[in-house]
Structure formats: C-alpha cells, structure tokens
CSV table of C-alpha atoms and ligand atoms in Angstrom, one decimal:
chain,number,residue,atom,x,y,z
A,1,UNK,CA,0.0,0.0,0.0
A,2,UNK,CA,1.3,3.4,-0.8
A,3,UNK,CA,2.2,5.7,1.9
A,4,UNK,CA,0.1,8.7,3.2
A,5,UNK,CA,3.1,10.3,4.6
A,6,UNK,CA,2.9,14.2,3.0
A,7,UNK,CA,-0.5,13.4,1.3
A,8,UNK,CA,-3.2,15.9,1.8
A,9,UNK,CA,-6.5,14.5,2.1
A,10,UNK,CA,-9.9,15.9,2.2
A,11,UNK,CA,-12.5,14.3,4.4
A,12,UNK,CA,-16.5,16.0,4.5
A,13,UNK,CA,-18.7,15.1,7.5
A,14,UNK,CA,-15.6,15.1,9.8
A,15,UNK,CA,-17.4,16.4,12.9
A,16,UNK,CA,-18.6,12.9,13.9
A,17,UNK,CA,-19.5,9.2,13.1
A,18,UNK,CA,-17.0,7.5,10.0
A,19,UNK,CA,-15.8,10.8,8.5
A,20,UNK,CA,-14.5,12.2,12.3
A,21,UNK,CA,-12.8,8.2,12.6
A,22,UNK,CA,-11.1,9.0,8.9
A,23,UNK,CA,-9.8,12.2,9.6
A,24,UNK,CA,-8.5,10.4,12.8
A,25,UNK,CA,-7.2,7.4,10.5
A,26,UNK,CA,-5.8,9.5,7.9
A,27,UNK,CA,-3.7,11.6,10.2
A,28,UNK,CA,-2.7,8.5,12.4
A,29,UNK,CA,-1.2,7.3,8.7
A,30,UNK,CA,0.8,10.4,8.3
A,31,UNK,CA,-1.6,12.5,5.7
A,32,UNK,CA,-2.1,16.2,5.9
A,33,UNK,CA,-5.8,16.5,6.6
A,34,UNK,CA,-8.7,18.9,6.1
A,35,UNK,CA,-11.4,17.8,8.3
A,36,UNK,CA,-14.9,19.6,7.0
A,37,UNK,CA,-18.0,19.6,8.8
A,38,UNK,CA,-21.3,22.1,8.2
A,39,UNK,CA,-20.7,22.1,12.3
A,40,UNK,CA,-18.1,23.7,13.1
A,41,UNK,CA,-18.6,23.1,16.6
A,42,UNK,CA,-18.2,19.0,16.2
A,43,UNK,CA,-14.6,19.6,14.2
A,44,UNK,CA,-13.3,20.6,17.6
A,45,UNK,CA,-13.5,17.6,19.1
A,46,UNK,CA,-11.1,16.3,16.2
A,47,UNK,CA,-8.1,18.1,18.3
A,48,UNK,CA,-7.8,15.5,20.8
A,49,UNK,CA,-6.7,12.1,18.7
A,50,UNK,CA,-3.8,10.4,17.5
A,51,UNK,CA,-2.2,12.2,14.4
A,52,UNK,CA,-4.5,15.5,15.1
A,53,UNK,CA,-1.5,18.0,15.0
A,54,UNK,CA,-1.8,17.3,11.2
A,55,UNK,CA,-5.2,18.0,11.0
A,56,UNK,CA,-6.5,21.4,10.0
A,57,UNK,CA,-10.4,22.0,10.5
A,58,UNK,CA,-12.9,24.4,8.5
A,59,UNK,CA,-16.5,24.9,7.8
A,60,UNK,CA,-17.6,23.1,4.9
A,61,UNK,CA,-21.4,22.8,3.8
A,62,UNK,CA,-21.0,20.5,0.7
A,63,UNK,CA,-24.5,22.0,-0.3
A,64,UNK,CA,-22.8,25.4,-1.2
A,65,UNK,CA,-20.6,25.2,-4.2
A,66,UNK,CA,-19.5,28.5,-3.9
A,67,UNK,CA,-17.9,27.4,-0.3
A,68,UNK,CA,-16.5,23.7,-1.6
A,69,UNK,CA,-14.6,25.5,-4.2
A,70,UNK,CA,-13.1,28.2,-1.9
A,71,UNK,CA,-12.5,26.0,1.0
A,72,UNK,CA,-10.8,23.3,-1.2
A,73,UNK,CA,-8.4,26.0,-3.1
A,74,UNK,CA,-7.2,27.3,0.1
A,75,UNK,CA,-6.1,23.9,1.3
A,76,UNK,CA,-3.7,23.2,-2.0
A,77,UNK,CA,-3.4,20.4,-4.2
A,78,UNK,CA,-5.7,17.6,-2.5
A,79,UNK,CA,-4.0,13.9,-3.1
A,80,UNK,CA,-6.9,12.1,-1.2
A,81,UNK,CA,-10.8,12.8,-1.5
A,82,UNK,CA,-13.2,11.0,1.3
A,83,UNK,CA,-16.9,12.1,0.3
A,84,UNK,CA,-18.9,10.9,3.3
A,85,UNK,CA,-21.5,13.1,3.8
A,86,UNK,CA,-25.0,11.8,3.2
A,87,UNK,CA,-28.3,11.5,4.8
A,88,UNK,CA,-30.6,8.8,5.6
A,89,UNK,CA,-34.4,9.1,5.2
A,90,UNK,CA,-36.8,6.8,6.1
A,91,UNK,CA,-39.6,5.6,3.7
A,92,UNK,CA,-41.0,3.4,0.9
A,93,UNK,CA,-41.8,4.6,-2.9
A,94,UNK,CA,-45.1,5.2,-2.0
A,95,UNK,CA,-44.8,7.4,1.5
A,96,UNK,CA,-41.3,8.9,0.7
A,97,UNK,CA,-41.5,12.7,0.2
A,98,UNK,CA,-40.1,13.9,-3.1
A,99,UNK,CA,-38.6,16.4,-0.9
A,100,UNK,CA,-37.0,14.2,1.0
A,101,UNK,CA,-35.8,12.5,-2.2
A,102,UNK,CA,-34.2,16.1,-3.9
A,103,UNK,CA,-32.7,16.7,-0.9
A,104,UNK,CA,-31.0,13.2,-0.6
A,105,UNK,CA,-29.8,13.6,-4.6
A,106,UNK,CA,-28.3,16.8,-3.6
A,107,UNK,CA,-26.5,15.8,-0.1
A,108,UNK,CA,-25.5,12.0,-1.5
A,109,UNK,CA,-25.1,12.9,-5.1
A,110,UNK,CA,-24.6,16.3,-6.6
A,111,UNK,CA,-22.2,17.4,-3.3
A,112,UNK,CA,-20.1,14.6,-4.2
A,113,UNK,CA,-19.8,15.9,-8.0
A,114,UNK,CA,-19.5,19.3,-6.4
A,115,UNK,CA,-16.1,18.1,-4.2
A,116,UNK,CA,-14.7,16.2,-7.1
A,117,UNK,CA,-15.0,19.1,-9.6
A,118,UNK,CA,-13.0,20.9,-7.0
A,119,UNK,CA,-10.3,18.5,-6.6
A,120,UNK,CA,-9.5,17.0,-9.8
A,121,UNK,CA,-8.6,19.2,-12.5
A,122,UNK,CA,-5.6,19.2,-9.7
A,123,UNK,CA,-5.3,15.2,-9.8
A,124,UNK,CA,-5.2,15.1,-13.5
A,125,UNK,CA,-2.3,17.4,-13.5
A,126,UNK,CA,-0.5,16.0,-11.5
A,127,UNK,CA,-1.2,12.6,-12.6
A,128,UNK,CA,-2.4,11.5,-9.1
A,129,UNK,CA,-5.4,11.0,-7.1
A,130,UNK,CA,-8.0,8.6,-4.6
A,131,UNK,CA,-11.0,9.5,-4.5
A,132,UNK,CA,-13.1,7.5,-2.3
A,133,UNK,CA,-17.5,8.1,-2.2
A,134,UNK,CA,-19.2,6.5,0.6
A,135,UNK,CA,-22.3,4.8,-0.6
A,136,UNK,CA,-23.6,1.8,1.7
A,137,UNK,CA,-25.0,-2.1,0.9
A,138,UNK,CA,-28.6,-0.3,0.9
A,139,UNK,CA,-27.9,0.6,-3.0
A,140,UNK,CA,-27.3,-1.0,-5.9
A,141,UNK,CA,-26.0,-3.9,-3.4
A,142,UNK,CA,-28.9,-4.5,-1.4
A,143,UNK,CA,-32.6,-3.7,-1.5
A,144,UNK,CA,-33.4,-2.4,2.4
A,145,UNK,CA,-36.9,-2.0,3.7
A,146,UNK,CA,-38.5,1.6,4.2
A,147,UNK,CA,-35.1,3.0,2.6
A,148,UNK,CA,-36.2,4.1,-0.8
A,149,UNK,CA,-34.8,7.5,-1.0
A,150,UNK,CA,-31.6,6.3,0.6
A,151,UNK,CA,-30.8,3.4,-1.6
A,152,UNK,CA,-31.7,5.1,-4.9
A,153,UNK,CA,-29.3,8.1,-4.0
A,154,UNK,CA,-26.6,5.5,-2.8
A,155,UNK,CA,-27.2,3.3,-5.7
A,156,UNK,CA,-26.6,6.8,-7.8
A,157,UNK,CA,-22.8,7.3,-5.7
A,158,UNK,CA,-22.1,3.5,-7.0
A,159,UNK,CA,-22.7,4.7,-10.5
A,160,UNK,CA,-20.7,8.4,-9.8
A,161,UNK,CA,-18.0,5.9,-9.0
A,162,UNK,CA,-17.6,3.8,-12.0
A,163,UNK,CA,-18.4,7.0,-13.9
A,164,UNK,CA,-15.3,8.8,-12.4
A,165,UNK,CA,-13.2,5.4,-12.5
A,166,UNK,CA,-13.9,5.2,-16.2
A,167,UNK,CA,-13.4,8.4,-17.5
A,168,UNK,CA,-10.0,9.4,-15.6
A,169,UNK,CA,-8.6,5.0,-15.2
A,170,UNK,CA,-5.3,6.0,-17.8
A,171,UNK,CA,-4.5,9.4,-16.0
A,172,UNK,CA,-3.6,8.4,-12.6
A,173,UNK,CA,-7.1,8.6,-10.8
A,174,UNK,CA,-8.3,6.1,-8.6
A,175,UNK,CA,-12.4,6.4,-7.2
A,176,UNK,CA,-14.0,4.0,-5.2
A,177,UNK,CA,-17.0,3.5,-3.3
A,178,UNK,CA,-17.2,2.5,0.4
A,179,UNK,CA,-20.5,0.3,1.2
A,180,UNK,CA,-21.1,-0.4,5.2
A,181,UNK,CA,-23.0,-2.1,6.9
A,182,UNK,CA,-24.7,-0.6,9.9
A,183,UNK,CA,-22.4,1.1,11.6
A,184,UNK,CA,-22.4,2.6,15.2
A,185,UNK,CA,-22.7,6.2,14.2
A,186,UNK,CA,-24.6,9.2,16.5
A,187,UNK,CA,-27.2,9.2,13.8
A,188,UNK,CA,-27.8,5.7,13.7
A,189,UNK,CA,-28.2,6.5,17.8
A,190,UNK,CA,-31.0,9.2,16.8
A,191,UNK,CA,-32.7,6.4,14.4
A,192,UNK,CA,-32.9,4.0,16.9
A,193,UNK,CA,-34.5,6.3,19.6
A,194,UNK,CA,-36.6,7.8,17.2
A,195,UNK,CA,-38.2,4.7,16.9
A,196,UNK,CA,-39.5,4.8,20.0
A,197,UNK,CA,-38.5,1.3,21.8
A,198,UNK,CA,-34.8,1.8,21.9
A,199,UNK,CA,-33.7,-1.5,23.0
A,200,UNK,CA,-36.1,-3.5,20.0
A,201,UNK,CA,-34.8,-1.2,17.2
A,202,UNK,CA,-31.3,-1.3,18.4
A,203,UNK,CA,-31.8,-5.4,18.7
A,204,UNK,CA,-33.2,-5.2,14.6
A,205,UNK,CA,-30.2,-3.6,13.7
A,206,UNK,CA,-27.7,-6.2,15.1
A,207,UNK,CA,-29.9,-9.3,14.0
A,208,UNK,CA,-29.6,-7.9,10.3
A,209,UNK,CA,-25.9,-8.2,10.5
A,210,UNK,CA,-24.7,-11.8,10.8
A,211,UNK,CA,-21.7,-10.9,12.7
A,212,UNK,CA,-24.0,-10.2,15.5
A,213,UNK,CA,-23.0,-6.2,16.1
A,214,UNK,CA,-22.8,-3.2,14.7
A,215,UNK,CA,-19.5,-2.0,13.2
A,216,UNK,CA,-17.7,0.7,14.5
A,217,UNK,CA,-16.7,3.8,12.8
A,218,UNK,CA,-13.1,3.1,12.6
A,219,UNK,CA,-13.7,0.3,10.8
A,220,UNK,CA,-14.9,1.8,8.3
A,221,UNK,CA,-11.8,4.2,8.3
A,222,UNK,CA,-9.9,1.6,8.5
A,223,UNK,CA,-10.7,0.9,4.9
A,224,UNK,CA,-10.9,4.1,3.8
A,225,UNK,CA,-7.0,4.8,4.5
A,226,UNK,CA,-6.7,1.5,2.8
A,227,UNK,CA,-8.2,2.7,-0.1
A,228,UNK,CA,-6.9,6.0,-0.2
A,229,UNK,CA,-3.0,3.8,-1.0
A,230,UNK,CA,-4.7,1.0,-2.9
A,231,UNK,CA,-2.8,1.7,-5.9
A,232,UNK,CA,-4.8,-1.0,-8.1
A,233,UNK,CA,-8.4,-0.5,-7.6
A,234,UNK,CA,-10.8,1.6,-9.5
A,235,UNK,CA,-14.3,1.7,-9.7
A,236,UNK,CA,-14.9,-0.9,-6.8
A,237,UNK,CA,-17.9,-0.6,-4.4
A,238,UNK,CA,-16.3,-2.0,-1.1
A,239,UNK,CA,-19.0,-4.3,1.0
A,240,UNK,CA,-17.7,-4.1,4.6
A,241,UNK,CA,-21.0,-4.8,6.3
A,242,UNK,CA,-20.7,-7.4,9.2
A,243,UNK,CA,-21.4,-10.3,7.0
A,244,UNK,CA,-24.8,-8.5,5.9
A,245,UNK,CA,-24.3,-9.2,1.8
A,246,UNK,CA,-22.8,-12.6,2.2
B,1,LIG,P1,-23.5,10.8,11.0
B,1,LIG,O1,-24.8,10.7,10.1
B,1,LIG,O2,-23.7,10.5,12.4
B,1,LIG,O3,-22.9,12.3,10.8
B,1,LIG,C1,-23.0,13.0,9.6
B,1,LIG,C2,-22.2,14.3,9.6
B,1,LIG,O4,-22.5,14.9,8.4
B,1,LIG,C3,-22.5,15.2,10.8
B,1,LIG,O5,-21.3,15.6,11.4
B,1,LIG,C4,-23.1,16.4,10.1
B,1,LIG,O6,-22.9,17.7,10.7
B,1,LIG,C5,-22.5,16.3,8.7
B,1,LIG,N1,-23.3,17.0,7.7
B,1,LIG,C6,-24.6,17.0,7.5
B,1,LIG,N2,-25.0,17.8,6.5
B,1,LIG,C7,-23.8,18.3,5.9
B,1,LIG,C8,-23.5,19.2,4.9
B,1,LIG,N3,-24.5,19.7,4.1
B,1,LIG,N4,-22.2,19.5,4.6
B,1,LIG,C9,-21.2,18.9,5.4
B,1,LIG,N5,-21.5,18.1,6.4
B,1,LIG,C10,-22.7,17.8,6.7
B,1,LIG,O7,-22.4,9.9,10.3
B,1,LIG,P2,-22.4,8.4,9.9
B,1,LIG,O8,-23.6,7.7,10.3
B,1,LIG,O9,-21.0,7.9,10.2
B,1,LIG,O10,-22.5,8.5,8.3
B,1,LIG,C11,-21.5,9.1,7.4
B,1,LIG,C12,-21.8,8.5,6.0
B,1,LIG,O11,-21.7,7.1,6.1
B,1,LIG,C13,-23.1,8.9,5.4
B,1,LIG,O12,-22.9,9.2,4.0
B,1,LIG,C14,-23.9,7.7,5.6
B,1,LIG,O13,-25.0,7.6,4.6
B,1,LIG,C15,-22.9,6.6,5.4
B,1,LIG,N6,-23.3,5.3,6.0
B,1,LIG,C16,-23.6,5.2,7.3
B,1,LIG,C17,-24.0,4.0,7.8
B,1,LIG,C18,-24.3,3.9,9.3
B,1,LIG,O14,-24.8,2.8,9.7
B,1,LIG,N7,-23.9,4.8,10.2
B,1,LIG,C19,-24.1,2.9,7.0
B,1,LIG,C20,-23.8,3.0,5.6
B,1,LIG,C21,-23.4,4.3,5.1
C-alpha cells in the first residue's frame, strides 16, 4: 500500500460518526488533513486524537458550491478525496417525500460531483489521485426495507464511482465506493430512539448483520485509509457490512 506520509487528504462530514474516525485514521497514517463539517462546533473535538497536529479543520457545507470551491483552493493540491456526507431518510416509494428524495440527490449525489470538480482538474495534472465516495449495501448492493430514497441516492454514488473510474482510469485517478453495513454512528443513535422502543430497534439492527453487532466507525476508516494507497483498484464498491451481503 502506498504511503500517506505528505498526502493531503480531504475528508467531508468530519465532525462525527466514519468521517471524524477518517480524519483520525488518515492523520494517524501520516496525511495532511482537512477535516470539513457544516458544524463547526463538532470539528473541535477532532483536536484530541492520535495524528490531530496534522489535521487542519474548517466549515464546509457540501450543499454550497460556492464554499466547496473556496475552501478546497485554500487547502492546496488535495492527493486524497473521502466524500462521506450523506443523509438517511426513512420511507417506501409510496410514503417517501419527493422532498426528501431532492434533498437526498443533492447531499448524497450532486455534493459529491460538487467536491470532485474541485479537486481533480488538480489530480489530472499531477497525474495523481484517490477519490473515495461513501455509498452503503442499501444501494445497488442491497434492496433495504423503508429505505427508498436512501438506496436510490446511494445506488446513484455507485454509479458516480464507476463514472469517475472510467473516464480518468489511464490518467492516474483512482475512485471507489465505500458500502457499510450498519455502523455505530450518532445518527444511527438518533434512528434507533426515534423509533420509540430503543432497545427492539437497536436489537433489529444487530440481527440484520450476521456478525451479530454493529461496526464501529473506525472500521470503516480503517478501509478508507486503505483505499486511499490502494494503488490497483478503480471503480470498486467496497461491501464491509458485518457479513450482511454474504
Ligand atoms: P452521521 O450521520 O452521524 O454524521 C453525519 C455528519 O455529516 C455530521 O457531522 C453532520 O454535521 C454532517 N453533515 C450533514 N450535512 C452536511 C452538509 N451539508 N455538509 C457537510 N457536512 C454535513 O455519520 P455516519 O452515520 O457515520 O454517516 C456518514 C456517512 O456514512 C453517510 O454518508 C452515511 O450515509 C454513510 N453510511 C452510514 C452508515 C451507518 O450505519 N452509520 C451505513 C452506511 C453508510
């Protein structure tokens, strides 16, 4: 695996959850990193881990191009992209809002075209770059009950990835998709109570998984840092899901 030592990496959704264990990873591998949140106040937290004198923090809503293209300048020539922010809505083709659903293109699709824009005219160049999109086994992997905005706008980052893979495979850029299971994250926390019976929903979301518990956030990171060295993989969508897609 190639080294991250002197690689600046770009990670969205830092402030908690996978993207706050990436940042974590990343800089623990020796990258430069730009941990981005729309909360500022969660990238604060990202100053007490392994690694975190390397990591720089800012504002980033991936909603505003205007804001991914500045933020992204100012940080220099970006060697590793993580896209991870995304949004889950409940909801079947019949009761999902088709609010919900243009909201969930423009967070899990269209801010991921907006980040890469920004960062690869630089790759290209320099004949150099991972990008790495998280989508998730509720996609093009997996159907997932009451998930149907989710799994169409995730199934959509599987086919941004090949897309990207394809088009940029002979000039040194690399994209990949990350697909997880269900992972301990604070918004899975706020699905679970939102359900009302805590303990039950919590209970569903380990039975679903045949490795009988959740994953854990750095998990995930774990294979985001791999990815972000893989030097001979393009276009993949990643299944790291507990045994879930077996
Ligand atoms: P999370 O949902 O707990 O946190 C999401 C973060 O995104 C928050 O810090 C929030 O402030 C930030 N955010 C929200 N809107 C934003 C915006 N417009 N611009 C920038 N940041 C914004 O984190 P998580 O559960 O680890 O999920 C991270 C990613 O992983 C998502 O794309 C999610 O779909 C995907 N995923 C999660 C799971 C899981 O079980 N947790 C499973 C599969 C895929």
């Amino acid at each position: 695996m190639a080294s991250l030592v002197k690689k600046k990496v770009v990670v969205t959704a830092a402030g908690q959850g996978i993207g706050k264990a990436s940042a974590l990873a990343f800089a623990a591998a020796g990258a430069t990193v730009l941990a981005t949140d729309i909360n500022e106040a969660a990238l604060e937290s990202l100053a007490e881990g392994a690694g975190s004198a390397s990591i720089q923090t800012a504002k980033l809503n991936v909603l505003d191009g205007d804001e991914v293209q500045s933020v992204i300048q100012a940080f220099g020539d970006v060697d590793v992209l993580f896209n991870c922010a995304g949004v889950v809505h409940g909801g079947t083709v019949l009761d999902m809002d088709d609010k919900d659903l243009d909201f969930a293109f423009e967070l899990n699709v269209r801010a991921m075209m907006r980040t890469i824009r920004a960062v690869l005219p630089g790759m290209i160049a320099r004949g150099d770059g991972s990008i790495i999109n998280m989508a998730s086994v509720a996609s093009s992997t997996k159907g997932v009950p009451n998930r149907c905005a989710y799994t169409v706008t995730k199934a959509a980052v599987i086919g941004l990835t090949k897309s990207v893979a394809a088009d940029y495979v002979t000039q040194g850029i690399r994209c990949n998709a990350i697909c997880p299971g269900t992972v301990e994250s604070p918004s899975l926390q706020e699905r679970m109570r939102a359900q009302g019976d805590y303990d039950t929903a919590r209970a569903a979301f380990i039975a679903r998984q045949p490795m009988g518990r959740l994953g854990t956030p750095e998990e995930i990171a774990d294979l985001a840092v791999y990815l972000a060295g893989a030097t001979y993989t393009s276009g993949q969508a990643y299944a790291i899901d507990g045994g879930w897609t077996i």
